[in-house]
Amino acid sequence: IRQICDYRAGIVFTQPPPPDATATRTSRQWLGADGIIREWDFPDLAQNLADARENILAVVQVAAGSRRPLLVDMSEVKAISRDARVYYASEEVGKVISAVALLVASPLSRAIGNFFLGFNKAAVPIRLFTNEPDAQAWLKEYLP
């Protein structure tokens, strides 16, 4: 298992990003060998609507025209604004993402994930996970 970064309390992806992985202000995105898009949210940053839009544009670029599942390590995220959560749950995002698995580890990331699930009606299936293998197994059902 290769680590892509030094997490304090987060999940570690087993598939490292390629050198040309896309990066935004708040995250990195890449297509895994299994066909699942991965996004690692940088530690201690709050995401706003502009960040959410930038992240989804990066996912669209990585997906190269295919609607794919997304595995997000949000274990170290600081906050996601209400506008950003609404956008992530929108039909617009559902046109490019088939399902979302949110990896959570810290009490804060779990609270943010549960808050998202409880207050936003997502256009695609979305679930919380505490480990990558379980998230991958679930997301494989949503591959093109």
mmCIF file with all atom_site columns, C-alpha atoms in Angstrom:
data_model
loop_
_atom_site.group_PDB
_atom_site.id
_atom_site.type_symbol
_atom_site.label_atom_id
_atom_site.label_alt_id
_atom_site.label_comp_id
_atom_site.label_asym_id
_atom_site.label_entity_id
_atom_site.label_seq_id
_atom_site.pdbx_PDB_ins_code
_atom_site.Cartn_x
_atom_site.Cartn_y
_atom_site.Cartn_z
_atom_site.occupancy
_atom_site.B_iso_or_equiv
_atom_site.pdbx_formal_charge
_atom_site.auth_seq_id
_atom_site.auth_comp_id
_atom_site.auth_asym_id
_atom_site.auth_atom_id
_atom_site.pdbx_PDB_model_num
ATOM 1   C CA . ILE A 1 1   ? 0.000   0.000  0.000   1.00 0.00 ? 1   ILE A CA 1
ATOM 2   C CA . ARG A 1 2   ? 1.432   3.339  -1.062  1.00 0.00 ? 2   ARG A CA 1
ATOM 3   C CA . GLN A 1 3   ? 0.366   6.471  0.702   1.00 0.00 ? 3   GLN A CA 1
ATOM 4   C CA . ILE A 1 4   ? -0.313  9.617  -1.306  1.00 0.00 ? 4   ILE A CA 1
ATOM 5   C CA . CYS A 1 5   ? 0.194   11.964 1.598   1.00 0.00 ? 5   CYS A CA 1
ATOM 6   C CA . ASP A 1 6   ? 0.834   12.099 5.307   1.00 0.00 ? 6   ASP A CA 1
ATOM 7   C CA . TYR A 1 7   ? -2.584  12.069 6.941   1.00 0.00 ? 7   TYR A CA 1
ATOM 8   C CA . ARG A 1 8   ? -3.034  12.961 10.563  1.00 0.00 ? 8   ARG A CA 1
ATOM 9   C CA . ALA A 1 9   ? -6.218  10.940 11.046  1.00 0.00 ? 9   ALA A CA 1
ATOM 10  C CA . GLY A 1 10  ? -7.485  10.308 7.553   1.00 0.00 ? 10  GLY A CA 1
ATOM 11  C CA . ILE A 1 11  ? -7.909  7.485  5.119   1.00 0.00 ? 11  ILE A CA 1
ATOM 12  C CA . VAL A 1 12  ? -5.018  6.554  2.841   1.00 0.00 ? 12  VAL A CA 1
ATOM 13  C CA . PHE A 1 13  ? -5.845  5.692  -0.767  1.00 0.00 ? 13  PHE A CA 1
ATOM 14  C CA . THR A 1 14  ? -4.226  2.472  -1.952  1.00 0.00 ? 14  THR A CA 1
ATOM 15  C CA . GLN A 1 15  ? -4.048  3.754  -5.540  1.00 0.00 ? 15  GLN A CA 1
ATOM 16  C CA . PRO A 1 16  ? -1.769  6.803  -5.638  1.00 0.00 ? 16  PRO A CA 1
ATOM 17  C CA . PRO A 1 17  ? -2.528  9.669  -7.987  1.00 0.00 ? 17  PRO A CA 1
ATOM 18  C CA . PRO A 1 18  ? -0.666  9.781  -11.274 1.00 0.00 ? 18  PRO A CA 1
ATOM 19  C CA . PRO A 1 19  ? 1.794   12.642 -11.791 1.00 0.00 ? 19  PRO A CA 1
ATOM 20  C CA . ASP A 1 20  ? -0.774  14.420 -13.974 1.00 0.00 ? 20  ASP A CA 1
ATOM 21  C CA . ALA A 1 21  ? -3.606  14.262 -11.394 1.00 0.00 ? 21  ALA A CA 1
ATOM 22  C CA . THR A 1 22  ? -5.860  17.287 -11.493 1.00 0.00 ? 22  THR A CA 1
ATOM 23  C CA . ALA A 1 23  ? -5.620  19.718 -8.577  1.00 0.00 ? 23  ALA A CA 1
ATOM 24  C CA . THR A 1 24  ? -7.993  22.437 -7.412  1.00 0.00 ? 24  THR A CA 1
ATOM 25  C CA . ARG A 1 25  ? -7.734  24.832 -4.478  1.00 0.00 ? 25  ARG A CA 1
ATOM 26  C CA . THR A 1 26  ? -9.293  22.257 -2.134  1.00 0.00 ? 26  THR A CA 1
ATOM 27  C CA . SER A 1 27  ? -8.583  18.814 -3.610  1.00 0.00 ? 27  SER A CA 1
ATOM 28  C CA . ARG A 1 28  ? -6.879  16.465 -6.096  1.00 0.00 ? 28  ARG A CA 1
ATOM 29  C CA . GLN A 1 29  ? -8.758  14.248 -8.556  1.00 0.00 ? 29  GLN A CA 1
ATOM 30  C CA . TRP A 1 30  ? -7.677  11.278 -10.656 1.00 0.00 ? 30  TRP A CA 1
ATOM 31  C CA . LEU A 1 31  ? -9.050  8.170  -12.343 1.00 0.00 ? 31  LEU A CA 1
ATOM 32  C CA . GLY A 1 32  ? -8.091  4.964  -10.583 1.00 0.00 ? 32  GLY A CA 1
ATOM 33  C CA . ALA A 1 33  ? -7.096  1.797  -12.422 1.00 0.00 ? 33  ALA A CA 1
ATOM 34  C CA . ASP A 1 34  ? -10.476 0.350  -11.397 1.00 0.00 ? 34  ASP A CA 1
ATOM 35  C CA . GLY A 1 35  ? -12.406 3.064  -13.293 1.00 0.00 ? 35  GLY A CA 1
ATOM 36  C CA . ILE A 1 36  ? -13.447 4.915  -10.131 1.00 0.00 ? 36  ILE A CA 1
ATOM 37  C CA . ILE A 1 37  ? -12.628 8.612  -9.844  1.00 0.00 ? 37  ILE A CA 1
ATOM 38  C CA . ARG A 1 38  ? -10.867 9.509  -6.627  1.00 0.00 ? 38  ARG A CA 1
ATOM 39  C CA . GLU A 1 39  ? -10.841 12.857 -4.899  1.00 0.00 ? 39  GLU A CA 1
ATOM 40  C CA . TRP A 1 40  ? -8.720  13.695 -1.904  1.00 0.00 ? 40  TRP A CA 1
ATOM 41  C CA . ASP A 1 41  ? -9.902  16.804 -0.070  1.00 0.00 ? 41  ASP A CA 1
ATOM 42  C CA . PHE A 1 42  ? -6.973  18.743 1.373   1.00 0.00 ? 42  PHE A CA 1
ATOM 43  C CA . PRO A 1 43  ? -6.810  18.978 5.176   1.00 0.00 ? 43  PRO A CA 1
ATOM 44  C CA . ASP A 1 44  ? -8.186  21.894 7.155   1.00 0.00 ? 44  ASP A CA 1
ATOM 45  C CA . LEU A 1 45  ? -9.834  23.754 4.270   1.00 0.00 ? 45  LEU A CA 1
ATOM 46  C CA . ALA A 1 46  ? -13.431 24.920 4.084   1.00 0.00 ? 46  ALA A CA 1
ATOM 47  C CA . GLN A 1 47  ? -15.158 24.451 0.722   1.00 0.00 ? 47  GLN A CA 1
ATOM 48  C CA . ASN A 1 48  ? -17.517 27.087 -0.665  1.00 0.00 ? 48  ASN A CA 1
ATOM 49  C CA . LEU A 1 49  ? -19.706 27.043 -3.779  1.00 0.00 ? 49  LEU A CA 1
ATOM 50  C CA . ALA A 1 50  ? -16.878 28.213 -6.057  1.00 0.00 ? 50  ALA A CA 1
ATOM 51  C CA . ASP A 1 51  ? -14.709 25.358 -4.760  1.00 0.00 ? 51  ASP A CA 1
ATOM 52  C CA . ALA A 1 52  ? -17.500 22.832 -5.321  1.00 0.00 ? 52  ALA A CA 1
ATOM 53  C CA . ARG A 1 53  ? -17.949 24.000 -8.911  1.00 0.00 ? 53  ARG A CA 1
ATOM 54  C CA . GLU A 1 54  ? -14.180 23.863 -9.500  1.00 0.00 ? 54  GLU A CA 1
ATOM 55  C CA . ASN A 1 55  ? -13.994 20.339 -8.035  1.00 0.00 ? 55  ASN A CA 1
ATOM 56  C CA . ILE A 1 56  ? -16.815 19.065 -10.238 1.00 0.00 ? 56  ILE A CA 1
ATOM 57  C CA . LEU A 1 57  ? -15.212 20.633 -13.332 1.00 0.00 ? 57  LEU A CA 1
ATOM 58  C CA . ALA A 1 58  ? -12.043 18.732 -12.425 1.00 0.00 ? 58  ALA A CA 1
ATOM 59  C CA . VAL A 1 59  ? -14.040 15.507 -12.063 1.00 0.00 ? 59  VAL A CA 1
ATOM 60  C CA . VAL A 1 60  ? -15.593 16.096 -15.501 1.00 0.00 ? 60  VAL A CA 1
ATOM 61  C CA . GLN A 1 61  ? -12.103 16.530 -16.953 1.00 0.00 ? 61  GLN A CA 1
ATOM 62  C CA . VAL A 1 62  ? -10.852 13.343 -15.286 1.00 0.00 ? 62  VAL A CA 1
ATOM 63  C CA . ALA A 1 63  ? -13.925 11.355 -16.381 1.00 0.00 ? 63  ALA A CA 1
ATOM 64  C CA . ALA A 1 64  ? -13.263 12.261 -20.043 1.00 0.00 ? 64  ALA A CA 1
ATOM 65  C CA . GLY A 1 65  ? -16.888 12.032 -21.090 1.00 0.00 ? 65  GLY A CA 1
ATOM 66  C CA . SER A 1 66  ? -17.984 9.035  -19.008 1.00 0.00 ? 66  SER A CA 1
ATOM 67  C CA . ARG A 1 67  ? -20.403 9.163  -16.079 1.00 0.00 ? 67  ARG A CA 1
ATOM 68  C CA . ARG A 1 68  ? -18.420 7.459  -13.309 1.00 0.00 ? 68  ARG A CA 1
ATOM 69  C CA . PRO A 1 69  ? -18.580 6.797  -9.576  1.00 0.00 ? 69  PRO A CA 1
ATOM 70  C CA . LEU A 1 70  ? -16.615 9.067  -7.246  1.00 0.00 ? 70  LEU A CA 1
ATOM 71  C CA . LEU A 1 71  ? -14.685 8.081  -4.116  1.00 0.00 ? 71  LEU A CA 1
ATOM 72  C CA . VAL A 1 72  ? -14.005 11.119 -1.914  1.00 0.00 ? 72  VAL A CA 1
ATOM 73  C CA . ASP A 1 73  ? -11.636 11.106 1.043   1.00 0.00 ? 73  ASP A CA 1
ATOM 74  C CA . MET A 1 74  ? -13.105 13.925 3.101   1.00 0.00 ? 74  MET A CA 1
ATOM 75  C CA . SER A 1 75  ? -11.605 12.690 6.350   1.00 0.00 ? 75  SER A CA 1
ATOM 76  C CA . GLU A 1 76  ? -9.695  15.919 6.982   1.00 0.00 ? 76  GLU A CA 1
ATOM 77  C CA . VAL A 1 77  ? -12.073 18.491 5.490   1.00 0.00 ? 77  VAL A CA 1
ATOM 78  C CA . LYS A 1 78  ? -12.802 21.444 7.774   1.00 0.00 ? 78  LYS A CA 1
ATOM 79  C CA . ALA A 1 79  ? -16.219 22.494 6.461   1.00 0.00 ? 79  ALA A CA 1
ATOM 80  C CA . ILE A 1 80  ? -18.458 22.515 3.379   1.00 0.00 ? 80  ILE A CA 1
ATOM 81  C CA . SER A 1 81  ? -20.798 25.476 2.973   1.00 0.00 ? 81  SER A CA 1
ATOM 82  C CA . ARG A 1 82  ? -24.536 24.968 2.560   1.00 0.00 ? 82  ARG A CA 1
ATOM 83  C CA . ASP A 1 83  ? -24.389 26.276 -1.037  1.00 0.00 ? 83  ASP A CA 1
ATOM 84  C CA . ALA A 1 84  ? -21.602 23.814 -1.857  1.00 0.00 ? 84  ALA A CA 1
ATOM 85  C CA . ARG A 1 85  ? -23.548 20.903 -0.329  1.00 0.00 ? 85  ARG A CA 1
ATOM 86  C CA . VAL A 1 86  ? -26.640 21.827 -2.336  1.00 0.00 ? 86  VAL A CA 1
ATOM 87  C CA . TYR A 1 87  ? -24.558 21.976 -5.520  1.00 0.00 ? 87  TYR A CA 1
ATOM 88  C CA . TYR A 1 88  ? -22.882 18.611 -4.840  1.00 0.00 ? 88  TYR A CA 1
ATOM 89  C CA . ALA A 1 89  ? -26.355 17.062 -4.430  1.00 0.00 ? 89  ALA A CA 1
ATOM 90  C CA . SER A 1 90  ? -27.755 18.688 -7.607  1.00 0.00 ? 90  SER A CA 1
ATOM 91  C CA . GLU A 1 91  ? -29.071 17.141 -10.811 1.00 0.00 ? 91  GLU A CA 1
ATOM 92  C CA . GLU A 1 92  ? -26.261 18.966 -12.659 1.00 0.00 ? 92  GLU A CA 1
ATOM 93  C CA . VAL A 1 93  ? -23.659 16.978 -10.728 1.00 0.00 ? 93  VAL A CA 1
ATOM 94  C CA . GLY A 1 94  ? -25.727 13.800 -11.132 1.00 0.00 ? 94  GLY A CA 1
ATOM 95  C CA . LYS A 1 95  ? -25.228 14.061 -14.886 1.00 0.00 ? 95  LYS A CA 1
ATOM 96  C CA . VAL A 1 96  ? -21.479 13.445 -14.518 1.00 0.00 ? 96  VAL A CA 1
ATOM 97  C CA . ILE A 1 97  ? -21.267 11.251 -11.386 1.00 0.00 ? 97  ILE A CA 1
ATOM 98  C CA . SER A 1 98  ? -23.111 7.933  -11.004 1.00 0.00 ? 98  SER A CA 1
ATOM 99  C CA . ALA A 1 99  ? -22.607 7.451  -7.230  1.00 0.00 ? 99  ALA A CA 1
ATOM 100 C CA . VAL A 1 100 ? -20.517 8.895  -4.403  1.00 0.00 ? 100 VAL A CA 1
ATOM 101 C CA . ALA A 1 101 ? -18.738 7.153  -1.542  1.00 0.00 ? 101 ALA A CA 1
ATOM 102 C CA . LEU A 1 102 ? -17.527 9.495  1.197   1.00 0.00 ? 102 LEU A CA 1
ATOM 103 C CA . LEU A 1 103 ? -14.613 8.250  3.280   1.00 0.00 ? 103 LEU A CA 1
ATOM 104 C CA . VAL A 1 104 ? -14.761 9.602  6.810   1.00 0.00 ? 104 VAL A CA 1
ATOM 105 C CA . ALA A 1 105 ? -12.427 9.029  9.745   1.00 0.00 ? 105 ALA A CA 1
ATOM 106 C CA . SER A 1 106 ? -12.513 11.926 12.175  1.00 0.00 ? 106 SER A CA 1
ATOM 107 C CA . PRO A 1 107 ? -15.568 12.864 14.233  1.00 0.00 ? 107 PRO A CA 1
ATOM 108 C CA . LEU A 1 108 ? -15.726 16.146 12.285  1.00 0.00 ? 108 LEU A CA 1
ATOM 109 C CA . SER A 1 109 ? -15.690 14.474 8.850   1.00 0.00 ? 109 SER A CA 1
ATOM 110 C CA . ARG A 1 110 ? -18.328 11.975 10.003  1.00 0.00 ? 110 ARG A CA 1
ATOM 111 C CA . ALA A 1 111 ? -20.512 14.853 11.249  1.00 0.00 ? 111 ALA A CA 1
ATOM 112 C CA . ILE A 1 112 ? -20.110 16.728 7.937   1.00 0.00 ? 112 ILE A CA 1
ATOM 113 C CA . GLY A 1 113 ? -20.926 13.560 5.990   1.00 0.00 ? 113 GLY A CA 1
ATOM 114 C CA . ASN A 1 114 ? -23.980 12.771 8.100   1.00 0.00 ? 114 ASN A CA 1
ATOM 115 C CA . PHE A 1 115 ? -25.114 16.384 7.854   1.00 0.00 ? 115 PHE A CA 1
ATOM 116 C CA . PHE A 1 116 ? -24.810 16.183 4.064   1.00 0.00 ? 116 PHE A CA 1
ATOM 117 C CA . LEU A 1 117 ? -26.812 12.945 3.911   1.00 0.00 ? 117 LEU A CA 1
ATOM 118 C CA . GLY A 1 118 ? -29.445 14.181 6.344   1.00 0.00 ? 118 GLY A CA 1
ATOM 119 C CA . PHE A 1 119 ? -30.155 17.569 4.808   1.00 0.00 ? 119 PHE A CA 1
ATOM 120 C CA . ASN A 1 120 ? -29.489 17.147 1.089   1.00 0.00 ? 120 ASN A CA 1
ATOM 121 C CA . LYS A 1 121 ? -31.494 14.993 -1.301  1.00 0.00 ? 121 LYS A CA 1
ATOM 122 C CA . ALA A 1 122 ? -28.717 13.861 -3.633  1.00 0.00 ? 122 ALA A CA 1
ATOM 123 C CA . ALA A 1 123 ? -29.400 13.152 -7.310  1.00 0.00 ? 123 ALA A CA 1
ATOM 124 C CA . VAL A 1 124 ? -27.249 9.990  -7.088  1.00 0.00 ? 124 VAL A CA 1
ATOM 125 C CA . PRO A 1 125 ? -26.708 7.259  -4.488  1.00 0.00 ? 125 PRO A CA 1
ATOM 126 C CA . ILE A 1 126 ? -24.320 8.388  -1.745  1.00 0.00 ? 126 ILE A CA 1
ATOM 127 C CA . ARG A 1 127 ? -22.958 6.541  1.281   1.00 0.00 ? 127 ARG A CA 1
ATOM 128 C CA . LEU A 1 128 ? -20.434 7.032  4.076   1.00 0.00 ? 128 LEU A CA 1
ATOM 129 C CA . PHE A 1 129 ? -17.569 4.573  4.562   1.00 0.00 ? 129 PHE A CA 1
ATOM 130 C CA . THR A 1 130 ? -14.651 4.266  6.955   1.00 0.00 ? 130 THR A CA 1
ATOM 131 C CA . ASN A 1 131 ? -12.417 2.245  4.618   1.00 0.00 ? 131 ASN A CA 1
ATOM 132 C CA . GLU A 1 132 ? -11.527 2.260  0.950   1.00 0.00 ? 132 GLU A CA 1
ATOM 133 C CA . PRO A 1 133 ? -12.116 -1.454 0.109   1.00 0.00 ? 133 PRO A CA 1
ATOM 134 C CA . ASP A 1 134 ? -15.762 -1.350 1.222   1.00 0.00 ? 134 ASP A CA 1
ATOM 135 C CA . ALA A 1 135 ? -16.310 1.924  -0.654  1.00 0.00 ? 135 ALA A CA 1
ATOM 136 C CA . GLN A 1 136 ? -14.711 0.492  -3.818  1.00 0.00 ? 136 GLN A CA 1
ATOM 137 C CA . ALA A 1 137 ? -16.838 -2.654 -3.679  1.00 0.00 ? 137 ALA A CA 1
ATOM 138 C CA . TRP A 1 138 ? -20.021 -0.579 -3.437  1.00 0.00 ? 138 TRP A CA 1
ATOM 139 C CA . LEU A 1 139 ? -18.969 1.879  -6.177  1.00 0.00 ? 139 LEU A CA 1
ATOM 140 C CA . LYS A 1 140 ? -18.139 -0.935 -8.649  1.00 0.00 ? 140 LYS A CA 1
ATOM 141 C CA . GLU A 1 141 ? -21.914 -1.437 -9.011  1.00 0.00 ? 141 GLU A CA 1
ATOM 142 C CA . TYR A 1 142 ? -22.064 2.037  -10.610 1.00 0.00 ? 142 TYR A CA 1
ATOM 143 C CA . LEU A 1 143 ? -19.259 1.733  -13.180 1.00 0.00 ? 143 LEU A CA 1
ATOM 144 C CA . PRO A 1 144 ? -20.186 2.471  -16.811 1.00 0.00 ? 144 PRO A CA 1
#
